[in-house]
Amino acid sequence: MGCYHSKKAKSPGYEDPSILSAETPFTVNEVEALHELFKKLSSSIIDDGFIHKEEFQLALFRNRNKRNLFADRVFDLFDLKRNGVIEFGEFVRSLGVFHPNTPTEDKITFAFKLYDLRQTGYIEREELKDMVVALLQESDLVLSDEVIEIIVHKTFSEADAKGDGRIDQEEWKEFVLKNPSLIKNMTLPYLKDITVAFPSFVLNSEVEDSE
Amino acid sequence: MAPVTMNAFELISTSQGLNLSSLFEK
């Protein structure tokens, strides 16, 4: 059971579902269902087996040209090899962070990387303000610069426990544990039902789940 | 809710760019 592996030609970047399953919270069948989703996303503009930035934007916004600071950050974090595209293995490993069963600590770490725009190891006040401004630009909410400064200042004074003008990973963790709603978007309940959402994986399945 | 009482990170977390559930929409 679960021992049959064919050598069917797969797209570049394809990885063995059993390996991906071992490294993530997904079962083999769930990885295969994710492959169905991946095939759909990675062929929406250029059918080459990789998710390009425009395809990612198209899936998120129904608009291939809609740039968004946060979508850019998510794309960059998913692109573990930093080669400008998301490969299947990167897709599965990164989505694993969003699985309901993934430890909160992993989600907190991912969110920190997301918000550490300049990748300095700290979330700085300027970065926080840049993100608030970016969020306002994509929403209908209009706030004066003075109000934005007050929001950023207040948040920073609560999160920057050491008061050194920057939020480190430890401070971020403490802050999120006090405000768990901050990482609500790091959990996708959908991932628990992925085999139901993409049942066609059954037709293409090479491995029978042993779980 | 008055905007000044908002937590900046809470505000940011509402971004559409961070809402990956859209990836699963058919």
Short mmCIF file of C-alpha atoms in Angstrom, two decimals:
data_model
loop_
_atom_site.label_atom_id
_atom_site.label_comp_id
_atom_site.label_asym_id
_atom_site.label_seq_id
_atom_site.Cartn_x
_atom_site.Cartn_y
_atom_site.Cartn_z
CA MET A 1 0.00 0.00 0.00
CA GLY A 2 1.31 3.37 -0.93
CA CYS A 3 4.36 1.91 -2.63
CA TYR A 4 3.57 2.44 -6.26
CA HIS A 5 5.55 5.20 -7.94
CA SER A 6 5.38 5.73 -11.65
CA LYS A 7 7.92 7.71 -13.62
CA LYS A 8 5.29 9.70 -15.46
CA ALA A 9 6.68 12.84 -17.01
CA LYS A 10 5.97 15.76 -14.69
CA SER A 11 6.43 19.44 -15.09
CA PRO A 12 9.74 21.02 -14.11
CA GLY A 13 9.92 21.68 -10.39
CA TYR A 14 7.57 18.80 -9.59
CA GLU A 15 8.49 17.00 -6.39
CA ASP A 16 7.48 13.62 -5.05
CA PRO A 17 4.27 14.02 -3.01
CA SER A 18 5.45 11.54 -0.39
CA ILE A 19 8.53 13.67 0.30
CA LEU A 20 6.47 16.85 0.47
CA SER A 21 3.96 15.13 2.73
CA ALA A 22 6.74 14.08 5.10
CA GLU A 23 7.94 17.69 5.38
CA THR A 24 4.55 19.37 5.73
CA PRO A 25 1.22 18.89 7.56
CA PHE A 26 -0.38 17.56 4.35
CA THR A 27 -1.14 13.92 3.57
CA VAL A 28 0.05 12.51 0.24
CA ASN A 29 -3.45 12.82 -1.19
CA GLU A 30 -3.65 16.43 -0.02
CA VAL A 31 -0.33 17.18 -1.72
CA GLU A 32 -1.74 15.65 -4.90
CA ALA A 33 -4.88 17.78 -4.56
CA LEU A 34 -2.62 20.83 -4.11
CA HIS A 35 -0.92 19.83 -7.34
CA GLU A 36 -4.27 20.17 -9.11
CA LEU A 37 -4.59 23.70 -7.71
CA PHE A 38 -0.95 24.42 -8.60
CA LYS A 39 -1.47 23.27 -12.19
CA LYS A 40 -4.43 25.62 -12.50
CA LEU A 41 -2.56 28.61 -11.05
CA SER A 42 0.69 27.95 -12.89
CA SER A 43 -0.97 27.72 -16.29
CA SER A 44 -3.25 30.74 -16.06
CA ILE A 45 -0.94 32.96 -18.13
CA ILE A 46 2.21 31.00 -19.02
CA ASP A 47 1.81 27.23 -19.00
CA ASP A 48 5.33 26.33 -17.86
CA GLY A 49 4.83 24.62 -14.51
CA PHE A 50 5.75 27.65 -12.40
CA ILE A 51 3.64 30.33 -10.76
CA HIS A 52 4.81 33.70 -12.02
CA LYS A 53 4.14 36.94 -10.14
CA GLU A 54 1.41 37.94 -12.59
CA GLU A 55 -0.32 34.58 -12.17
CA PHE A 56 -0.18 35.01 -8.40
CA GLN A 57 -1.69 38.49 -8.71
CA LEU A 58 -4.36 37.16 -11.06
CA ALA A 59 -5.35 34.47 -8.55
CA LEU A 60 -5.45 36.89 -5.63
CA PHE A 61 -7.05 39.91 -7.27
CA ARG A 62 -8.59 38.61 -10.52
CA ASN A 63 -6.25 41.15 -12.10
CA ARG A 64 -2.78 40.23 -13.38
CA ASN A 65 -1.52 43.80 -13.21
CA LYS A 66 -2.64 44.72 -9.72
CA ARG A 67 0.50 45.36 -7.69
CA ASN A 68 0.25 45.12 -3.93
CA LEU A 69 3.03 45.40 -1.36
CA PHE A 70 1.73 42.49 0.72
CA ALA A 71 1.14 40.17 -2.24
CA ASP A 72 4.72 40.95 -3.32
CA ARG A 73 6.01 39.99 0.13
CA VAL A 74 4.00 36.75 0.18
CA PHE A 75 5.26 35.88 -3.32
CA ASP A 76 8.86 36.57 -2.29
CA LEU A 77 8.52 34.39 0.81
CA PHE A 78 6.97 31.54 -1.18
CA ASP A 79 9.80 31.85 -3.72
CA LEU A 80 12.26 30.07 -1.42
CA LYS A 81 14.92 29.69 -4.15
CA ARG A 82 14.62 33.38 -5.00
CA ASN A 83 14.48 32.68 -8.73
CA GLY A 84 11.40 34.79 -9.48
CA VAL A 85 8.86 31.96 -9.73
CA ILE A 86 7.07 29.66 -7.31
CA GLU A 87 7.77 25.97 -7.90
CA PHE A 88 5.44 23.20 -6.77
CA GLY A 89 7.56 22.21 -3.76
CA GLU A 90 7.82 25.84 -2.67
CA PHE A 91 4.06 26.20 -3.02
CA VAL A 92 3.32 23.18 -0.82
CA ARG A 93 5.95 23.95 1.83
CA SER A 94 4.85 27.58 2.09
CA LEU A 95 1.14 26.78 2.19
CA GLY A 96 1.96 24.34 4.96
CA VAL A 97 2.49 27.36 7.24
CA PHE A 98 -1.17 28.26 6.67
CA HIS A 99 -2.47 24.81 7.62
CA PRO A 100 -4.73 24.79 10.71
CA ASN A 101 -2.50 22.15 12.36
CA THR A 102 0.74 24.12 11.94
CA PRO A 103 2.14 25.38 15.27
CA THR A 104 1.32 29.00 16.08
CA GLU A 105 5.03 29.70 16.49
CA ASP A 106 5.66 28.91 12.81
CA LYS A 107 2.86 31.25 11.80
CA ILE A 108 4.26 34.01 14.02
CA THR A 109 7.71 33.56 12.44
CA PHE A 110 6.27 33.68 8.92
CA ALA A 111 4.30 36.86 9.69
CA PHE A 112 7.46 38.46 11.10
CA LYS A 113 9.36 37.73 7.88
CA LEU A 114 6.46 39.13 5.92
CA TYR A 115 6.48 42.42 7.80
CA ASP A 116 10.28 42.73 7.99
CA LEU A 117 10.18 44.42 4.58
CA ARG A 118 13.90 45.16 4.33
CA GLN A 119 14.88 41.85 5.89
CA THR A 120 16.99 43.40 8.61
CA GLY A 121 15.74 41.05 11.32
CA TYR A 122 13.61 43.81 12.81
CA ILE A 123 10.31 45.49 12.02
CA GLU A 124 11.17 49.15 12.03
CA ARG A 125 8.85 52.10 12.56
CA GLU A 126 9.28 53.28 8.97
CA GLU A 127 8.37 49.82 7.65
CA LEU A 128 5.25 49.78 9.78
CA LYS A 129 4.22 53.19 8.49
CA ASP A 130 4.93 52.10 4.87
CA MET A 131 2.67 49.10 5.37
CA VAL A 132 -0.16 51.16 6.90
CA VAL A 133 0.07 53.60 3.98
CA ALA A 134 0.03 50.69 1.50
CA LEU A 135 -3.03 49.19 3.19
CA LEU A 136 -4.86 52.52 3.09
CA GLN A 137 -4.05 52.86 -0.61
CA GLU A 138 -5.79 49.57 -1.38
CA SER A 139 -8.81 50.34 0.83
CA ASP A 140 -11.36 53.10 0.85
CA LEU A 141 -10.14 54.33 4.19
CA VAL A 142 -8.64 57.82 4.12
CA LEU A 143 -6.61 58.90 7.13
CA SER A 144 -4.51 62.00 7.60
CA ASP A 145 -0.77 61.64 8.05
CA GLU A 146 -1.22 62.80 11.63
CA VAL A 147 -3.68 59.99 12.39
CA ILE A 148 -1.41 57.44 10.68
CA GLU A 149 1.49 58.64 12.85
CA ILE A 150 -0.65 58.24 15.98
CA ILE A 151 -1.67 54.68 15.00
CA VAL A 152 1.92 53.70 14.20
CA HIS A 153 3.27 55.34 17.36
CA LYS A 154 0.68 53.67 19.59
CA THR A 155 1.19 50.22 18.04
CA PHE A 156 4.94 50.58 18.19
CA SER A 157 4.95 51.63 21.84
CA GLU A 158 2.92 48.51 22.67
CA ALA A 159 4.98 46.08 20.59
CA ASP A 160 8.48 47.50 21.14
CA ALA A 161 8.79 46.28 24.73
CA LYS A 162 12.52 47.05 24.93
CA GLY A 163 11.92 50.56 23.63
CA ASP A 164 14.85 50.54 21.21
CA GLY A 165 12.81 51.78 18.25
CA ARG A 166 12.46 48.44 16.49
CA ILE A 167 10.49 45.23 16.98
CA ASP A 168 12.56 42.06 17.17
CA GLN A 169 11.29 38.50 16.81
CA GLU A 170 10.93 38.01 20.55
CA GLU A 171 8.90 41.21 20.97
CA TRP A 172 6.80 40.28 17.96
CA LYS A 173 6.02 36.87 19.42
CA GLU A 174 4.96 38.38 22.76
CA PHE A 175 2.83 40.98 20.97
CA VAL A 176 1.06 38.38 18.80
CA LEU A 177 0.41 36.08 21.76
CA LYS A 178 -1.37 39.04 23.42
CA ASN A 179 -3.19 39.86 20.16
CA PRO A 180 -3.83 36.49 18.45
CA SER A 181 -6.15 38.05 15.87
CA LEU A 182 -3.03 39.49 14.20
CA ILE A 183 -2.23 36.10 12.69
CA LYS A 184 -5.78 35.04 11.89
CA ASN A 185 -4.95 35.34 8.19
CA MET A 186 -2.08 32.88 8.65
CA THR A 187 -4.58 30.03 8.90
CA LEU A 188 -6.61 28.80 5.93
CA PRO A 189 -9.30 26.37 7.14
CA TYR A 190 -9.74 25.51 3.46
CA LEU A 191 -6.50 23.53 3.54
CA LYS A 192 -8.19 20.85 5.64
CA ASP A 193 -10.68 20.24 2.84
CA ILE A 194 -8.34 20.52 -0.09
CA THR A 195 -9.07 16.99 -1.35
CA VAL A 196 -12.78 17.83 -1.41
CA ALA A 197 -12.15 21.06 -3.31
CA PHE A 198 -9.97 19.35 -5.91
CA PRO A 199 -11.35 15.81 -6.23
CA SER A 200 -9.78 15.35 -9.66
CA PHE A 201 -6.53 14.48 -7.89
CA VAL A 202 -8.03 11.01 -7.40
CA LEU A 203 -7.87 10.41 -11.14
CA ASN A 204 -4.22 11.38 -11.21
CA SER A 205 -3.19 9.89 -7.90
CA GLU A 206 -0.11 7.71 -7.90
CA VAL A 207 -0.05 6.97 -4.21
CA GLU A 208 -2.65 5.66 -1.86
CA ASP A 209 -2.66 7.43 1.47
CA SER A 210 -1.79 5.12 4.32
CA GLU A 211 -3.28 7.45 6.95
CA MET B 1 -14.27 52.32 16.03
CA ALA B 2 -12.19 55.47 16.00
CA PRO B 3 -9.18 55.01 13.71
CA VAL B 4 -6.66 56.08 16.37
CA THR B 5 -7.59 53.08 18.48
CA MET B 6 -6.66 50.73 15.65
CA ASN B 7 -3.71 48.44 15.98
CA ALA B 8 -1.54 49.06 12.90
CA PHE B 9 -0.81 45.36 12.44
CA GLU B 10 -4.49 44.52 12.69
CA LEU B 11 -5.17 47.06 9.98
CA ILE B 12 -2.42 45.62 7.77
CA SER B 13 -3.65 42.05 8.26
CA THR B 14 -6.87 42.96 6.43
CA SER B 15 -4.97 43.47 3.17
CA GLN B 16 -6.35 41.60 0.20
CA GLY B 17 -2.76 40.66 -0.61
CA LEU B 18 -2.61 38.66 2.60
CA ASN B 19 -5.90 36.90 2.06
CA LEU B 20 -4.70 33.70 0.42
CA SER B 21 -8.13 32.10 0.51
CA SER B 22 -8.64 33.80 -2.87
CA LEU B 23 -6.18 31.27 -4.33
CA PHE B 24 -8.78 28.54 -3.80
CA GLU B 25 -11.68 30.31 -5.44
CA LYS B 26 -12.82 28.68 -8.62
#
